[in-house]
Amino acid sequence: MKYAIYFRTSKRDQHPEMQKLKLIEYANRQGFTYELFEEKESTRKTRPIKEEVLKKLRKGEFEGVLIYKLDRWARSLPELILEVKELIDKGIAFISINDSIDLTTATGRLYFHILSAFAEFERDLIRERTLDGL
């Protein structure tokens, strides 16, 4: 299987080497072929390397994506849920090694559905509070 390995740090002066090494070790243990994608600088709204990875995943250039932690992929739960759901629906594997989440397994998908339920609950609470405030 060919995977996109995506990793990033929050600040330019941080070093992603530990993430990179752990991801490569995992991929090698699993027998994956892979391509590395490092987000060197990102803001809350722009992550060009992640967008490139998403585009390649959508085109079918990779069978999955491997990340270190969920917060390295998405900056919010709704963002995470929407993007991961899209990938799952397309049959693309999504693995977060530090969170022990492999969405190619039944347990991983259950965990994802629980996260989705909490995200929906959070959106509903925000909507209710907003309506109460109006």
mmCIF file of C-alpha atoms in Angstrom:
data_model
loop_
_atom_site.group_PDB
_atom_site.id
_atom_site.type_symbol
_atom_site.label_atom_id
_atom_site.label_comp_id
_atom_site.label_asym_id
_atom_site.label_seq_id
_atom_site.Cartn_x
_atom_site.Cartn_y
_atom_site.Cartn_z
ATOM 1 C CA MET A 1 0.000 0.000 0.000
ATOM 2 C CA LYS A 2 1.200 3.495 -0.821
ATOM 3 C CA TYR A 3 0.679 6.080 1.907
ATOM 4 C CA ALA A 4 1.089 9.821 2.177
ATOM 5 C CA ILE A 5 2.936 10.589 5.408
ATOM 6 C CA TYR A 6 1.964 14.055 6.616
ATOM 7 C CA PHE A 7 3.611 15.849 9.513
ATOM 8 C CA ARG A 8 3.887 19.404 10.742
ATOM 9 C CA THR A 9 4.795 21.569 13.681
ATOM 10 C CA SER A 10 2.925 24.621 14.884
ATOM 11 C CA LYS A 11 5.863 26.998 14.796
ATOM 12 C CA ARG A 12 8.753 27.487 12.413
ATOM 13 C CA ASP A 13 11.373 27.070 15.153
ATOM 14 C CA GLN A 14 10.034 23.643 16.176
ATOM 15 C CA HIS A 15 11.489 20.505 14.643
ATOM 16 C CA PRO A 16 9.320 17.656 13.320
ATOM 17 C CA GLU A 17 12.110 15.051 13.306
ATOM 18 C CA MET A 18 10.593 12.925 16.079
ATOM 19 C CA GLN A 19 7.241 12.771 14.256
ATOM 20 C CA LYS A 20 8.981 11.961 10.990
ATOM 21 C CA LEU A 21 11.079 9.150 12.477
ATOM 22 C CA LYS A 22 8.130 7.524 14.247
ATOM 23 C CA LEU A 23 5.987 7.711 11.100
ATOM 24 C CA ILE A 24 8.714 6.205 8.923
ATOM 25 C CA GLU A 25 9.324 3.417 11.466
ATOM 26 C CA TYR A 26 5.606 2.597 11.526
ATOM 27 C CA ALA A 27 5.321 2.621 7.735
ATOM 28 C CA ASN A 28 8.355 0.371 7.381
ATOM 29 C CA ARG A 29 7.008 -2.097 9.995
ATOM 30 C CA GLN A 30 3.717 -2.262 8.085
ATOM 31 C CA GLY A 31 5.462 -2.686 4.746
ATOM 32 C CA PHE A 32 3.982 0.509 3.306
ATOM 33 C CA THR A 33 5.554 2.436 0.494
ATOM 34 C CA TYR A 34 5.234 6.138 1.158
ATOM 35 C CA GLU A 35 5.928 9.717 0.266
ATOM 36 C CA LEU A 36 6.751 12.313 2.911
ATOM 37 C CA PHE A 37 4.903 15.630 3.162
ATOM 38 C CA GLU A 38 6.194 18.162 5.676
ATOM 39 C CA GLU A 39 4.222 21.321 6.408
ATOM 40 C CA LYS A 40 6.998 23.791 7.156
ATOM 41 C CA GLU A 41 4.881 26.798 7.918
ATOM 42 C CA SER A 42 1.163 27.045 8.318
ATOM 43 C CA THR A 43 -1.426 29.392 9.660
ATOM 44 C CA ARG A 44 -4.862 28.674 11.014
ATOM 45 C CA LYS A 45 -6.356 29.037 7.550
ATOM 46 C CA THR A 46 -3.582 27.974 5.209
ATOM 47 C CA ARG A 47 -1.798 24.660 5.101
ATOM 48 C CA PRO A 48 -0.717 24.304 1.472
ATOM 49 C CA ILE A 49 1.064 20.975 1.926
ATOM 50 C CA LYS A 50 -1.991 19.425 3.579
ATOM 51 C CA GLU A 51 -4.133 20.706 0.706
ATOM 52 C CA GLU A 52 -1.691 19.068 -1.718
ATOM 53 C CA VAL A 53 -1.981 15.779 0.207
ATOM 54 C CA LEU A 54 -5.790 15.979 0.149
ATOM 55 C CA LYS A 55 -5.753 16.647 -3.592
ATOM 56 C CA LYS A 56 -3.501 13.617 -4.202
ATOM 57 C CA LEU A 57 -5.674 11.430 -1.972
ATOM 58 C CA ARG A 58 -8.794 12.518 -3.857
ATOM 59 C CA LYS A 59 -7.111 11.658 -7.165
ATOM 60 C CA GLY A 60 -6.280 8.182 -5.866
ATOM 61 C CA GLU A 61 -2.522 8.656 -5.851
ATOM 62 C CA PHE A 62 -2.349 7.158 -2.344
ATOM 63 C CA GLU A 63 -4.315 4.427 -0.622
ATOM 64 C CA GLY A 64 -4.028 6.101 2.742
ATOM 65 C CA VAL A 65 -2.607 8.828 4.911
ATOM 66 C CA LEU A 66 -0.449 8.328 7.977
ATOM 67 C CA ILE A 67 -0.155 11.049 10.616
ATOM 68 C CA TYR A 68 1.451 11.322 14.038
ATOM 69 C CA LYS A 69 -1.491 12.815 15.976
ATOM 70 C CA LEU A 70 -4.978 14.005 15.094
ATOM 71 C CA ASP A 71 -4.102 17.579 16.015
ATOM 72 C CA ARG A 72 -1.330 17.504 13.411
ATOM 73 C CA TRP A 73 -3.987 16.928 10.717
ATOM 74 C CA ALA A 74 -6.838 19.207 11.817
ATOM 75 C CA ARG A 75 -7.130 22.279 13.955
ATOM 76 C CA SER A 76 -10.745 21.680 14.933
ATOM 77 C CA LEU A 77 -13.008 18.706 15.498
ATOM 78 C CA PRO A 78 -15.454 19.694 12.733
ATOM 79 C CA GLU A 79 -12.556 20.000 10.256
ATOM 80 C CA LEU A 80 -11.270 16.587 11.307
ATOM 81 C CA ILE A 81 -14.675 14.924 11.067
ATOM 82 C CA LEU A 82 -15.518 16.351 7.631
ATOM 83 C CA GLU A 83 -12.183 15.522 6.047
ATOM 84 C CA VAL A 84 -11.822 12.070 7.567
ATOM 85 C CA LYS A 85 -15.405 11.165 6.643
ATOM 86 C CA GLU A 86 -14.665 12.143 3.051
ATOM 87 C CA LEU A 87 -11.564 9.946 3.036
ATOM 88 C CA ILE A 88 -13.374 6.990 4.612
ATOM 89 C CA ASP A 89 -16.224 7.320 2.100
ATOM 90 C CA LYS A 90 -13.645 7.122 -0.708
ATOM 91 C CA GLY A 91 -12.057 4.013 0.831
ATOM 92 C CA ILE A 92 -8.873 5.842 1.826
ATOM 93 C CA ALA A 93 -7.117 4.590 4.954
ATOM 94 C CA PHE A 94 -6.481 7.091 7.763
ATOM 95 C CA ILE A 95 -4.057 6.193 10.559
ATOM 96 C CA SER A 96 -2.916 8.309 13.507
ATOM 97 C CA ILE A 97 -0.107 6.404 15.207
ATOM 98 C CA ASN A 98 0.201 8.342 18.475
ATOM 99 C CA ASP A 99 -3.573 8.230 19.047
ATOM 100 C CA SER A 100 -3.661 4.513 18.116
ATOM 101 C CA ILE A 101 -6.413 5.187 15.598
ATOM 102 C CA ASP A 102 -6.586 3.089 12.464
ATOM 103 C CA LEU A 103 -9.790 3.807 10.591
ATOM 104 C CA THR A 104 -9.322 0.704 8.468
ATOM 105 C CA THR A 105 -10.410 -1.347 11.505
ATOM 106 C CA ALA A 106 -13.834 -1.777 13.116
ATOM 107 C CA THR A 107 -12.523 -0.331 16.398
ATOM 108 C CA GLY A 108 -11.069 2.678 14.612
ATOM 109 C CA ARG A 109 -14.332 3.363 12.796
ATOM 110 C CA LEU A 110 -16.274 3.059 16.087
ATOM 111 C CA TYR A 111 -13.952 5.610 17.654
ATOM 112 C CA PHE A 112 -14.486 7.902 14.674
ATOM 113 C CA HIS A 113 -18.281 7.611 15.012
ATOM 114 C CA ILE A 114 -18.036 8.497 18.705
ATOM 115 C CA LEU A 115 -15.927 11.555 17.818
ATOM 116 C CA SER A 116 -18.494 12.490 15.174
ATOM 117 C CA ALA A 117 -21.319 12.252 17.702
ATOM 118 C CA PHE A 118 -19.482 14.568 20.081
ATOM 119 C CA ALA A 119 -18.793 17.028 17.267
ATOM 120 C CA GLU A 120 -22.465 17.072 16.316
ATOM 121 C CA PHE A 121 -23.432 17.504 19.977
ATOM 122 C CA GLU A 122 -20.995 20.421 20.290
ATOM 123 C CA ARG A 123 -22.416 22.096 17.149
ATOM 124 C CA ASP A 124 -25.972 21.683 18.511
ATOM 125 C CA LEU A 125 -25.002 23.232 21.850
ATOM 126 C CA ILE A 126 -23.399 26.194 20.115
ATOM 127 C CA ARG A 127 -26.512 26.653 17.960
ATOM 128 C CA GLU A 128 -28.777 26.491 21.027
ATOM 129 C CA ARG A 129 -26.654 29.026 22.905
ATOM 130 C CA THR A 130 -26.635 31.324 19.903
ATOM 131 C CA LEU A 131 -30.425 31.149 19.582
ATOM 132 C CA ASP A 132 -30.797 31.737 23.331
ATOM 133 C CA GLY A 133 -28.541 34.785 23.019
ATOM 134 C CA LEU A 134 -30.652 36.268 20.223
#
